[in-house]
Coordinates of C-alpha atoms and ligand atoms in Angstrom, one line a residue:
M1 CA 0.0 0.0 0.0
I2 CA 1.4 3.4 -0.8
D3 CA 2.2 5.6 2.1
H4 CA 1.2 9.1 0.9
K5 CA 2.9 10.8 3.9
T6 CA 6.4 9.6 2.7
L7 CA 5.7 9.4 -1.0
N8 CA 4.3 12.9 -1.6
P9 CA 7.3 14.8 -0.3
R10 CA 9.6 12.7 -2.5
I11 CA 7.3 13.2 -5.5
D12 CA 7.6 17.1 -4.9
A13 CA 11.5 16.8 -4.6
T14 CA 11.6 14.8 -7.7
V15 CA 9.4 17.2 -9.9
E16 CA 11.4 20.0 -8.6
K17 CA 14.7 18.3 -9.5
L18 CA 13.3 17.4 -13.2
N19 CA 12.1 20.9 -13.7
S20 CA 15.4 22.4 -12.6
L21 CA 17.7 20.1 -14.7
F22 CA 15.5 19.7 -17.8
G23 CA 13.2 22.4 -17.9
A24 CA 9.6 21.8 -19.3
A25 CA 8.5 18.1 -19.4
P26 CA 8.7 16.2 -22.7
E27 CA 5.0 15.0 -23.6
V28 CA 6.2 11.6 -24.0
A29 CA 7.9 9.0 -21.5
V30 CA 9.0 5.5 -22.4
V31 CA 9.6 2.6 -19.9
L32 CA 12.2 0.3 -21.4
G33 CA 11.6 -3.3 -20.6
S34 CA 14.0 -6.3 -21.2
G35 CA 15.4 -6.2 -24.7
W36 CA 14.4 -2.5 -25.3
A37 CA 17.5 -0.8 -23.9
G38 CA 18.8 -0.2 -27.5
A39 CA 16.2 2.6 -27.8
V40 CA 18.4 4.9 -25.8
S41 CA 20.9 5.0 -28.7
H42 CA 18.1 6.8 -30.8
V43 CA 17.9 9.7 -28.4
E44 CA 19.6 12.8 -29.7
D45 CA 21.0 15.5 -27.2
A46 CA 20.6 12.7 -24.4
Q47 CA 21.2 13.5 -20.9
Q48 CA 21.2 10.9 -18.2
L49 CA 20.3 11.0 -14.5
S50 CA 20.4 8.1 -12.1
Y51 CA 17.3 7.0 -10.3
A52 CA 19.4 7.7 -7.2
E53 CA 19.0 11.4 -7.8
L54 CA 15.3 11.1 -7.9
P55 CA 13.7 10.3 -4.6
A56 CA 10.3 9.1 -5.8
F57 CA 11.9 6.7 -8.3
P58 CA 12.6 3.1 -7.4
Q59 CA 16.0 3.2 -5.8
P60 CA 18.8 0.9 -7.6
K61 CA 19.7 -2.2 -5.7
V62 CA 21.7 -4.4 -7.8
E63 CA 25.3 -3.0 -8.6
G64 CA 25.9 -2.8 -12.2
H65 CA 22.1 -2.7 -13.1
V66 CA 21.1 0.4 -14.9
S67 CA 18.6 2.6 -13.2
E68 CA 18.4 6.0 -15.0
I69 CA 16.3 8.3 -17.0
V70 CA 17.6 9.6 -20.4
V71 CA 16.1 12.8 -21.5
G72 CA 16.4 14.2 -25.0
R73 CA 14.6 13.9 -28.4
I74 CA 14.0 11.7 -31.2
G75 CA 13.4 13.7 -34.3
A76 CA 11.1 16.5 -33.2
Q77 CA 9.7 14.6 -30.3
R78 CA 11.2 15.4 -26.7
V79 CA 11.3 12.1 -24.6
V80 CA 12.2 10.8 -21.3
M81 CA 13.3 7.3 -21.2
L82 CA 13.0 5.2 -18.0
R83 CA 15.5 2.5 -17.8
G84 CA 14.8 0.0 -15.0
R85 CA 11.3 -0.6 -13.5
A86 CA 10.4 -2.1 -10.1
H87 CA 8.8 -5.5 -10.7
T88 CA 6.2 -6.9 -8.3
Y89 CA 8.0 -10.2 -8.2
E90 CA 11.1 -8.5 -6.5
S91 CA 9.4 -7.6 -3.4
G92 CA 5.6 -8.5 -3.6
D93 CA 4.8 -4.8 -3.7
C94 CA 3.0 -3.7 -7.0
T95 CA 3.3 0.0 -6.1
G96 CA 7.0 0.3 -7.0
M97 CA 6.5 2.6 -9.9
A98 CA 3.8 4.8 -8.4
G99 CA 6.3 7.7 -7.3
A100 CA 7.9 7.7 -10.7
L101 CA 4.7 7.9 -12.8
R102 CA 3.1 10.4 -10.6
S103 CA 6.2 12.5 -10.9
L104 CA 6.2 12.3 -14.5
K105 CA 2.6 13.3 -14.6
R106 CA 3.1 16.4 -12.4
W107 CA 6.2 17.3 -14.4
G108 CA 3.9 17.5 -17.5
V109 CA 4.4 14.2 -19.3
K110 CA 1.1 13.3 -21.2
A111 CA 1.8 9.7 -22.7
L112 CA 3.5 6.6 -21.3
L113 CA 4.7 4.1 -23.8
Q114 CA 5.4 0.9 -22.0
T115 CA 7.6 -1.8 -23.3
N116 CA 8.2 -5.4 -22.2
A117 CA 9.4 -8.8 -23.1
S118 CA 6.6 -11.5 -23.3
G119 CA 6.0 -15.1 -23.9
S120 CA 3.6 -15.6 -26.8
L121 CA 0.5 -17.7 -26.6
R122 CA -0.2 -17.6 -30.4
T123 CA 1.8 -19.5 -33.2
H124 CA 1.3 -16.6 -35.5
M125 CA 3.5 -14.4 -33.2
P126 CA 6.7 -16.3 -32.8
P127 CA 9.8 -15.3 -30.7
G128 CA 10.9 -11.9 -32.3
S129 CA 7.5 -10.6 -32.9
L130 CA 6.1 -7.3 -31.7
M131 CA 2.7 -6.9 -30.4
L132 CA 0.7 -3.8 -29.5
I133 CA -1.2 -4.3 -26.5
S134 CA -4.9 -3.8 -27.1
D135 CA -6.0 -4.6 -23.5
H136 CA -4.9 -6.5 -20.5
I137 CA -5.8 -9.2 -18.0
N138 CA -4.7 -8.6 -14.4
A139 CA -4.5 -12.3 -13.5
P140 CA -3.0 -11.9 -9.9
Q141 CA -6.0 -9.3 -9.3
R142 CA -3.5 -7.2 -7.4
S143 CA -3.9 -3.5 -7.6
P144 CA -1.3 -0.6 -6.8
L145 CA -4.5 1.5 -5.9
V146 CA -5.5 -0.5 -2.9
G147 CA -5.9 2.0 -0.2
E148 CA -5.9 5.0 -2.4
P149 CA -8.4 7.7 -1.1
G150 CA -11.1 9.4 -3.0
S151 CA -13.4 8.3 -6.0
E152 CA -10.6 8.7 -8.6
R153 CA -9.3 5.3 -7.4
F154 CA -12.4 3.6 -9.4
V155 CA -10.4 4.0 -12.7
D156 CA -12.2 3.2 -15.9
M157 CA -10.1 0.5 -17.5
S158 CA -12.4 0.0 -20.6
S159 CA -9.9 1.7 -23.0
A160 CA -6.7 1.8 -20.9
Y161 CA -4.6 1.4 -23.9
D162 CA -5.0 4.5 -26.2
V163 CA -6.9 4.0 -29.2
E164 CA -5.2 7.1 -31.1
L165 CA -1.7 6.1 -29.9
R166 CA -2.3 2.6 -31.0
S167 CA -3.6 3.6 -34.6
L168 CA -0.5 6.0 -35.1
A169 CA 1.8 3.0 -34.1
K170 CA -0.2 0.7 -36.6
Q171 CA 0.2 3.5 -39.4
I172 CA 3.9 3.8 -38.6
A173 CA 4.5 0.0 -38.8
K174 CA 2.6 -0.3 -42.1
A175 CA 4.6 2.7 -43.6
N176 CA 7.8 0.9 -42.6
N177 CA 6.9 -2.7 -43.6
Q178 CA 7.0 -3.8 -39.8
I179 CA 4.6 -6.5 -38.8
V180 CA 3.2 -5.7 -35.5
G181 CA 0.4 -7.7 -34.0
E182 CA -2.3 -6.5 -31.7
G183 CA -3.5 -8.4 -28.6
V184 CA -4.2 -8.9 -25.1
Y185 CA -1.4 -9.0 -22.5
V186 CA -1.8 -11.0 -19.4
W187 CA 0.2 -10.3 -16.2
A188 CA 1.6 -13.3 -14.3
L189 CA 3.2 -12.4 -11.0
G190 CA 6.2 -14.4 -11.3
P191 CA 9.1 -14.9 -10.7
Q192 CA 8.6 -18.4 -11.8
F193 CA 7.4 -19.1 -15.3
E194 CA 4.0 -20.2 -15.9
T195 CA 2.9 -23.9 -16.1
P196 CA 1.5 -25.3 -19.3
A197 CA -1.9 -25.6 -17.7
E198 CA -1.9 -22.0 -16.8
I199 CA -0.9 -21.0 -20.3
R200 CA -3.8 -22.9 -21.6
M201 CA -6.1 -21.2 -19.2
F202 CA -4.7 -17.8 -20.2
A203 CA -5.2 -18.6 -23.8
A204 CA -8.8 -19.7 -23.2
W205 CA -9.4 -16.3 -21.3
G206 CA -8.3 -14.6 -24.6
A207 CA -4.7 -13.7 -23.7
D208 CA -2.0 -13.5 -26.6
A209 CA 1.0 -12.7 -24.7
V210 CA 2.2 -13.3 -20.9
G211 CA 4.7 -11.3 -18.9
M212 CA 5.6 -10.3 -15.4
S213 CA 5.2 -6.4 -15.8
T214 CA 3.3 -3.7 -17.4
V215 CA -0.3 -4.2 -15.8
P216 CA 0.5 -2.4 -12.5
E217 CA 2.1 0.5 -14.3
T218 CA -0.8 0.8 -16.6
I219 CA -3.3 1.0 -13.8
L220 CA -1.1 3.8 -11.9
A221 CA -0.7 5.7 -15.2
R222 CA -4.5 5.7 -15.9
H223 CA -5.1 6.7 -12.4
A224 CA -2.6 9.6 -12.7
G225 CA -4.3 10.7 -16.0
L226 CA -1.5 9.5 -18.4
R227 CA -2.5 8.1 -21.8
V228 CA -0.9 4.7 -22.2
M229 CA 0.5 2.5 -25.1
G230 CA 2.1 -0.8 -24.7
L231 CA 4.5 -2.7 -27.0
A232 CA 5.5 -6.3 -26.2
L233 CA 8.5 -8.1 -27.6
M234 CA 7.8 -11.9 -27.9
T235 CA 11.0 -13.5 -26.7
N236 CA 9.8 -17.2 -26.4
M237 CA 6.7 -19.3 -26.9
A238 CA 4.8 -19.6 -23.6
A239 CA 5.2 -22.7 -21.5
G240 CA 4.1 -25.9 -23.0
L241 CA 3.9 -24.4 -26.6
S242 CA 7.4 -25.3 -27.6
A243 CA 9.6 -28.1 -26.7
E244 CA 12.2 -25.9 -25.2
A245 CA 12.4 -25.4 -21.4
L246 CA 12.0 -21.8 -20.3
T247 CA 14.9 -20.1 -18.8
H248 CA 15.9 -16.3 -18.2
A249 CA 18.9 -16.8 -20.3
L250 CA 16.7 -18.0 -23.3
T251 CA 14.4 -14.8 -23.0
L252 CA 17.4 -12.6 -22.7
Q253 CA 19.1 -14.2 -25.8
Q254 CA 16.0 -13.7 -27.9
A255 CA 15.6 -10.1 -26.5
Q256 CA 19.0 -9.4 -27.6
A257 CA 18.5 -11.0 -31.0
S258 CA 15.4 -9.0 -31.8
G259 CA 16.0 -5.8 -29.6
E260 CA 17.6 -3.7 -32.3
R261 CA 14.7 -4.0 -34.5
A262 CA 12.3 -3.4 -31.8
A263 CA 14.1 -0.4 -30.7
A264 CA 14.3 1.1 -34.1
F265 CA 10.4 0.6 -34.4
L266 CA 9.9 2.2 -31.1
A267 CA 12.2 5.3 -32.0
R268 CA 9.8 5.8 -35.1
V269 CA 6.8 5.7 -33.1
V270 CA 8.3 8.3 -30.6
A271 CA 9.4 10.5 -33.5
G272 CA 5.8 10.1 -35.0
L273 CA 4.2 11.3 -31.9
A274 CA 5.5 14.8 -32.7
E275 CA 2.7 14.9 -35.3
L276 CA -0.1 14.3 -33.0
P277 CA -2.0 17.5 -32.0
S278 CA -3.9 15.8 -29.1
L279 CA -0.5 15.5 -27.3
R280 CA 0.2 19.4 -27.6
A281 CA -3.3 20.6 -26.4
Ligands
LIG1 N1 6.3 -15.7 -19.2 C1 6.4 -14.6 -18.3 N2 7.2 -13.6 -18.6 C2 7.8 -13.7 -19.7 C3 7.9 -14.7 -20.6 C4 7.1 -15.7 -20.3 O1 7.0 -16.8 -20.9 N3 8.8 -14.3 -21.3 C5 9.3 -13.2 -21.2 N4 8.8 -12.6 -20.1

């Protein structure tokens, strides 16, 4: 549960720092999931800042693990990229990104582009495929908004993944001959991978991809009033759908193999957002 007494002053300090170092907020923030780190190489005039300097952000734990924001632009679109997210499987706490996302909103960010690595539930999306998230299933039924005061906590999730942002991403995919699927992402808590029986159940529920992130952040972002887009990179067929045993190494290997193409597509989408009047209103 979020402790507002301690989080709110940390958000104030974070927003102050972002304003003083970078000026007005970019309209667009990107959360980089596994496999997507290459996207930072597309950022021009990039300035880095460690999460350690941003008190509302998840504080870096593992030495050598990158936890930083990268502020700059891609084409005409200013952007802030978040390298590193707090996962619920690390602590059991699904509110880890609350301070970061609320700070971004207060700073003036309008849209959150989430990226992740996922297991595919559909043979037409083999490893290496990209999928725009059209909707999600919160399988653990955990909410970062438990304990939140006020009626805003009853967030409408009926179009959580922004239709206009998705349609722009589809146009950009088409113009660049990039095949991008569209489908439902199901959140599994992890850190263990799913069983084949769980995957069969998720497929019957209508899920197309499974992963251990994204959903808590989408809920927090919608509550904060940020528009959300989600892009999933398939790193493996989900449990039971291929002969191969699932390992973290396998998913990282596939993420690396397809990451560059995924990052290049993401960069095109970010650049394309400069043409969207609704982000400038
Ligand atoms: N399951 C859950 N999370 C994942 C997977 C998976 O198969 N692949 C990458 N992240």
